[in-house]
Amino acid sequence: NVNDPTIKKSDTPLYLHIPKTGGTAAGDYYACLGLVTSENLAISEGQSSHTIIDTHSVAGIQQAKQLQVVQRGIADMIITPLLPAAVEMFDSDHQARVFGLFRHPIEREVSRYYYR
């Protein structure tokens, strides 16, 4: 509920990306809205150095935590399939608001079969 009074401006949406459930399309949609997602995030460090964050890997999530991506408000939304690891990026002042898209399991497996 986006009208929930307990939602703070410091909270960050975390999209739990389950393969073959429309997650790539959802990420593209949010990027089209001009939102910075963790999938299209590059952080400048100095004049010529850029760090690309990959929140689809544990190492990338640890890097995002180290760079304080959530606390600095660099990304409007975190997208990851690794919920237990991603939760480590958040703290009591910067909480995750988790959501996901779900698909019927048989349709998902049929899609996975034909995608190969």
PDB file of C-alpha atoms in Angstrom:
ATOM      1  CA  ASN A   1       0.000   0.000   0.000  1.00  0.00           C
ATOM      2  CA  VAL A   2       1.768   3.159  -1.181  1.00  0.00           C
ATOM      3  CA  ASN A   3      -0.432   5.254   1.115  1.00  0.00           C
ATOM      4  CA  ASP A   4       0.836   3.432   4.210  1.00  0.00           C
ATOM      5  CA  PRO A   5       1.925   6.114   6.700  1.00  0.00           C
ATOM      6  CA  THR A   6       4.798   3.914   7.913  1.00  0.00           C
ATOM      7  CA  ILE A   7       6.582   4.201   4.548  1.00  0.00           C
ATOM      8  CA  LYS A   8       9.440   6.662   4.880  1.00  0.00           C
ATOM      9  CA  LYS A   9      11.236   8.571   2.126  1.00  0.00           C
ATOM     10  CA  SER A  10      14.405   6.714   3.115  1.00  0.00           C
ATOM     11  CA  ASP A  11      12.777   3.340   2.301  1.00  0.00           C
ATOM     12  CA  THR A  12      13.823   1.768  -1.009  1.00  0.00           C
ATOM     13  CA  PRO A  13      11.748  -0.590  -3.159  1.00  0.00           C
ATOM     14  CA  LEU A  14      13.398  -3.983  -3.601  1.00  0.00           C
ATOM     15  CA  TYR A  15      12.073  -5.985  -6.527  1.00  0.00           C
ATOM     16  CA  LEU A  16      12.529  -9.719  -5.976  1.00  0.00           C
ATOM     17  CA  HIS A  17      13.309 -10.918  -9.499  1.00  0.00           C
ATOM     18  CA  ILE A  18      12.137 -14.491 -10.020  1.00  0.00           C
ATOM     19  CA  PRO A  19      13.359 -15.776 -13.424  1.00  0.00           C
ATOM     20  CA  LYS A  20      10.768 -16.014 -16.209  1.00  0.00           C
ATOM     21  CA  THR A  21       8.111 -13.952 -14.406  1.00  0.00           C
ATOM     22  CA  GLY A  22       8.425 -10.684 -16.334  1.00  0.00           C
ATOM     23  CA  GLY A  23      11.242  -9.186 -14.286  1.00  0.00           C
ATOM     24  CA  THR A  24      13.303  -7.990 -17.228  1.00  0.00           C
ATOM     25  CA  ALA A  25      10.279  -6.202 -18.688  1.00  0.00           C
ATOM     26  CA  ALA A  26       9.535  -4.671 -15.280  1.00  0.00           C
ATOM     27  CA  GLY A  27      13.120  -3.409 -14.967  1.00  0.00           C
ATOM     28  CA  ASP A  28      12.949  -1.918 -18.464  1.00  0.00           C
ATOM     29  CA  TYR A  29       9.640  -0.249 -17.569  1.00  0.00           C
ATOM     30  CA  TYR A  30      11.076   1.400 -14.468  1.00  0.00           C
ATOM     31  CA  ALA A  31      14.117   2.558 -16.440  1.00  0.00           C
ATOM     32  CA  CYS A  32      11.773   4.115 -19.041  1.00  0.00           C
ATOM     33  CA  LEU A  33      10.130   6.048 -16.208  1.00  0.00           C
ATOM     34  CA  GLY A  34      13.525   7.591 -15.532  1.00  0.00           C
ATOM     35  CA  LEU A  35      14.095   5.634 -12.328  1.00  0.00           C
ATOM     36  CA  VAL A  36      17.609   4.513 -11.549  1.00  0.00           C
ATOM     37  CA  THR A  37      17.551   0.804 -10.845  1.00  0.00           C
ATOM     38  CA  SER A  38      20.392  -1.330  -9.572  1.00  0.00           C
ATOM     39  CA  GLU A  39      20.488  -2.931 -13.037  1.00  0.00           C
ATOM     40  CA  ASN A  40      21.477   0.298 -14.772  1.00  0.00           C
ATOM     41  CA  LEU A  41      23.638   1.769 -12.029  1.00  0.00           C
ATOM     42  CA  ALA A  42      27.179   2.993 -12.599  1.00  0.00           C
ATOM     43  CA  ILE A  43      28.844   4.974  -9.834  1.00  0.00           C
ATOM     44  CA  SER A  44      31.561   7.509 -10.651  1.00  0.00           C
ATOM     45  CA  GLU A  45      34.643   7.323  -8.500  1.00  0.00           C
ATOM     46  CA  GLY A  46      36.958  10.143  -9.439  1.00  0.00           C
ATOM     47  CA  GLN A  47      37.218  11.591 -12.912  1.00  0.00           C
ATOM     48  CA  SER A  48      37.647   8.465 -15.028  1.00  0.00           C
ATOM     49  CA  SER A  49      36.704   5.497 -12.851  1.00  0.00           C
ATOM     50  CA  HIS A  50      33.228   3.930 -12.874  1.00  0.00           C
ATOM     51  CA  THR A  51      31.937   1.085 -10.748  1.00  0.00           C
ATOM     52  CA  ILE A  52      29.178  -1.043 -12.240  1.00  0.00           C
ATOM     53  CA  ILE A  53      26.950  -2.646  -9.605  1.00  0.00           C
ATOM     54  CA  ASP A  54      25.579  -6.163 -10.243  1.00  0.00           C
ATOM     55  CA  THR A  55      22.886  -6.947  -7.689  1.00  0.00           C
ATOM     56  CA  HIS A  56      22.322 -10.339  -9.316  1.00  0.00           C
ATOM     57  CA  SER A  57      25.447 -11.666  -7.582  1.00  0.00           C
ATOM     58  CA  VAL A  58      26.450 -11.867  -3.925  1.00  0.00           C
ATOM     59  CA  ALA A  59      29.727 -10.089  -4.705  1.00  0.00           C
ATOM     60  CA  GLY A  60      27.841  -7.246  -6.387  1.00  0.00           C
ATOM     61  CA  ILE A  61      25.463  -6.920  -3.456  1.00  0.00           C
ATOM     62  CA  GLN A  62      28.410  -6.777  -1.056  1.00  0.00           C
ATOM     63  CA  GLN A  63      29.954  -4.070  -3.252  1.00  0.00           C
ATOM     64  CA  ALA A  64      26.683  -2.100  -3.200  1.00  0.00           C
ATOM     65  CA  LYS A  65      26.611  -2.407   0.584  1.00  0.00           C
ATOM     66  CA  GLN A  66      30.208  -1.209   0.817  1.00  0.00           C
ATOM     67  CA  LEU A  67      29.421   1.788  -1.420  1.00  0.00           C
ATOM     68  CA  GLN A  68      26.264   2.483   0.642  1.00  0.00           C
ATOM     69  CA  VAL A  69      24.043   2.557  -2.443  1.00  0.00           C
ATOM     70  CA  VAL A  70      20.873   2.444  -0.327  1.00  0.00           C
ATOM     71  CA  GLN A  71      21.974   4.887   2.364  1.00  0.00           C
ATOM     72  CA  ARG A  72      23.197   7.429  -0.207  1.00  0.00           C
ATOM     73  CA  GLY A  73      19.958   7.131  -2.213  1.00  0.00           C
ATOM     74  CA  ILE A  74      21.853   6.391  -5.431  1.00  0.00           C
ATOM     75  CA  ALA A  75      19.298   3.869  -6.754  1.00  0.00           C
ATOM     76  CA  ASP A  76      15.533   4.421  -6.830  1.00  0.00           C
ATOM     77  CA  MET A  77      14.987   0.647  -6.818  1.00  0.00           C
ATOM     78  CA  ILE A  78      17.043  -2.449  -6.114  1.00  0.00           C
ATOM     79  CA  ILE A  79      16.424  -5.422  -8.417  1.00  0.00           C
ATOM     80  CA  THR A  80      17.788  -8.806  -7.350  1.00  0.00           C
ATOM     81  CA  PRO A  81      16.950 -12.505  -7.210  1.00  0.00           C
ATOM     82  CA  LEU A  82      19.008 -12.834  -3.995  1.00  0.00           C
ATOM     83  CA  LEU A  83      16.747 -11.599  -1.217  1.00  0.00           C
ATOM     84  CA  PRO A  84      18.723 -12.937   1.792  1.00  0.00           C
ATOM     85  CA  ALA A  85      21.947 -11.314   0.568  1.00  0.00           C
ATOM     86  CA  ALA A  86      20.227  -8.085  -0.535  1.00  0.00           C
ATOM     87  CA  VAL A  87      18.664  -7.518   2.885  1.00  0.00           C
ATOM     88  CA  GLU A  88      22.202  -6.909   4.166  1.00  0.00           C
ATOM     89  CA  MET A  89      22.323  -3.624   2.186  1.00  0.00           C
ATOM     90  CA  PHE A  90      19.593  -2.113   4.359  1.00  0.00           C
ATOM     91  CA  ASP A  91      19.557  -0.855   7.942  1.00  0.00           C
ATOM     92  CA  SER A  92      16.933   0.331  10.423  1.00  0.00           C
ATOM     93  CA  ASP A  93      16.937   3.866   8.961  1.00  0.00           C
ATOM     94  CA  HIS A  94      16.875   2.689   5.327  1.00  0.00           C
ATOM     95  CA  GLN A  95      14.481  -0.217   4.979  1.00  0.00           C
ATOM     96  CA  ALA A  96      13.539  -2.375   2.014  1.00  0.00           C
ATOM     97  CA  ARG A  97       9.992  -2.482   0.672  1.00  0.00           C
ATOM     98  CA  VAL A  98       9.954  -5.871  -1.068  1.00  0.00           C
ATOM     99  CA  PHE A  99       7.647  -6.713  -3.966  1.00  0.00           C
ATOM    100  CA  GLY A 100       7.651  -9.157  -6.873  1.00  0.00           C
ATOM    101  CA  LEU A 101       5.783 -10.467  -9.888  1.00  0.00           C
ATOM    102  CA  PHE A 102       4.565 -14.030  -9.800  1.00  0.00           C
ATOM    103  CA  ARG A 103       3.542 -16.392 -12.576  1.00  0.00           C
ATOM    104  CA  HIS A 104       1.782 -19.735 -12.622  1.00  0.00           C
ATOM    105  CA  PRO A 105       4.527 -22.353 -12.074  1.00  0.00           C
ATOM    106  CA  ILE A 106       3.612 -24.468 -15.106  1.00  0.00           C
ATOM    107  CA  GLU A 107       3.561 -21.453 -17.448  1.00  0.00           C
ATOM    108  CA  ARG A 108       6.921 -20.429 -16.009  1.00  0.00           C
ATOM    109  CA  GLU A 109       8.464 -23.857 -16.701  1.00  0.00           C
ATOM    110  CA  VAL A 110       7.051 -23.957 -20.237  1.00  0.00           C
ATOM    111  CA  SER A 111       8.592 -20.535 -20.863  1.00  0.00           C
ATOM    112  CA  ARG A 112      11.915 -21.693 -19.431  1.00  0.00           C
ATOM    113  CA  TYR A 113      11.841 -24.803 -21.686  1.00  0.00           C
ATOM    114  CA  TYR A 114      11.249 -22.787 -24.878  1.00  0.00           C
ATOM    115  CA  TYR A 115      13.701 -20.043 -23.889  1.00  0.00           C
ATOM    116  CA  ARG A 116      16.678 -22.436 -23.990  1.00  0.00           C
TER     117      ARG A 116
END
